Amino acid sequence: MKELAKLRELEHKAGYRFKKIKSLALAMRHSSYTNEHHMSRLECNERLEFLGDAVLEIVSSEFLYRHYPKLAEGELTKLRASLVCEPTLAHEARELNLGVYLFLGKGEETTGGRQRDSLISDAMEAMIGAIFMDGGFEEAKKFILRYLLNNVEHKKLFSDSKTLLQELVHRDSSEKIRYEILEAIGADHDKSFRVQVCVGDKPLGEGTGRTKKLAEQKAAYHAICQIQNK
């Protein structure tokens, strides 16, 4: 009963009411849970993740084709990749607090699986797949447009901040961009990093993330915002 209440809470957040709530339960069921409970491999969310990934690709491709008519194929491909990459999906999954609703095995639970980018981004794709199977393409499309294809310019900036910062700085300067880990927080299995980016000797931004790469992207993003606001 408690699990059902949590799933109903999640579908309310997602803005889609499932005809078959077991579809959402399947989307939230990680392979570590099925292994621990001696269930079939087919009873975890990996097949729905496979399906959701395909639905996400066609919806995002159509969206970008319609909204960016002046972009060539290569530019559209690059932009799509930035919108559906693991860090972006994980960021949106955290907006739904998706990690709270995952069914995990004890080992995955104790090693910080509920906050791991790979797990929650996969669950986001599985949820898309579940909505598609339960309500059809249009319902899945509505969910994707609401949560993943909103504020595209901001996400484009965030997902490729390191490259954009490099282009912005080197347009007017030859100073080196340096990323420095200021702090590593937490146990080895549940660590986060605080990173500072400097241009020359001048600190321009800080970022915190569960990987060094994500922390660097956030630091670069804040540096770009500081440069652009001058």
mmCIF file of N, CA and C in Angstrom, residues 23 73 79 83 96 136 166 169 186 191 193 215:
data_model
loop_
_atom_site.group_PDB
_atom_site.id
_atom_site.type_symbol
_atom_site.label_atom_id
_atom_site.label_comp_id
_atom_site.label_asym_id
_atom_site.label_seq_id
_atom_site.Cartn_x
_atom_site.Cartn_y
_atom_site.Cartn_z
ATOM 1 N N SER A 23 2.798 -0.295 -14.798
ATOM 2 C CA SER A 23 3.750 0.183 -15.807
ATOM 3 C C SER A 23 4.749 1.151 -15.188
ATOM 4 N N GLU A 73 22.158 19.918 -40.256
ATOM 5 C CA GLU A 73 22.023 18.602 -39.622
ATOM 6 C C GLU A 73 23.036 18.390 -38.493
ATOM 7 N N LEU A 79 23.023 19.715 -30.808
ATOM 8 C CA LEU A 79 22.075 20.291 -29.853
ATOM 9 C C LEU A 79 21.217 19.200 -29.221
ATOM 10 N N LEU A 83 20.751 17.953 -25.117
ATOM 11 C CA LEU A 83 19.463 17.953 -24.428
ATOM 12 C C LEU A 83 19.100 16.592 -23.851
ATOM 13 N N LEU A 96 12.040 16.043 -10.476
ATOM 14 C CA LEU A 96 10.911 15.184 -10.088
ATOM 15 C C LEU A 96 11.213 14.399 -8.807
ATOM 16 N N GLY A 136 0.250 6.058 -25.053
ATOM 17 C CA GLY A 136 0.525 6.348 -26.450
ATOM 18 C C GLY A 136 1.533 7.465 -26.666
ATOM 19 N N GLN A 166 35.425 28.229 -22.951
ATOM 20 C CA GLN A 166 36.693 28.283 -23.674
ATOM 21 C C GLN A 166 36.590 29.203 -24.891
ATOM 22 N N VAL A 169 36.316 32.940 -23.626
ATOM 23 C CA VAL A 169 37.558 33.490 -23.072
ATOM 24 C C VAL A 169 38.599 33.694 -24.165
ATOM 25 N N GLY A 186 32.144 13.526 1.386
ATOM 26 C CA GLY A 186 31.432 12.254 1.515
ATOM 27 C C GLY A 186 32.330 11.042 1.376
ATOM 28 N N LYS A 191 30.352 10.244 -3.036
ATOM 29 C CA LYS A 191 31.170 11.452 -2.998
ATOM 30 C C LYS A 191 30.621 12.528 -3.922
ATOM 31 N N PHE A 193 31.855 16.656 -5.421
ATOM 32 C CA PHE A 193 33.039 17.483 -5.598
ATOM 33 C C PHE A 193 32.660 18.950 -5.741
ATOM 34 N N ALA A 215 30.701 18.810 -11.863
ATOM 35 C CA ALA A 215 31.096 19.974 -11.064
ATOM 36 C C ALA A 215 31.809 21.009 -11.933
#
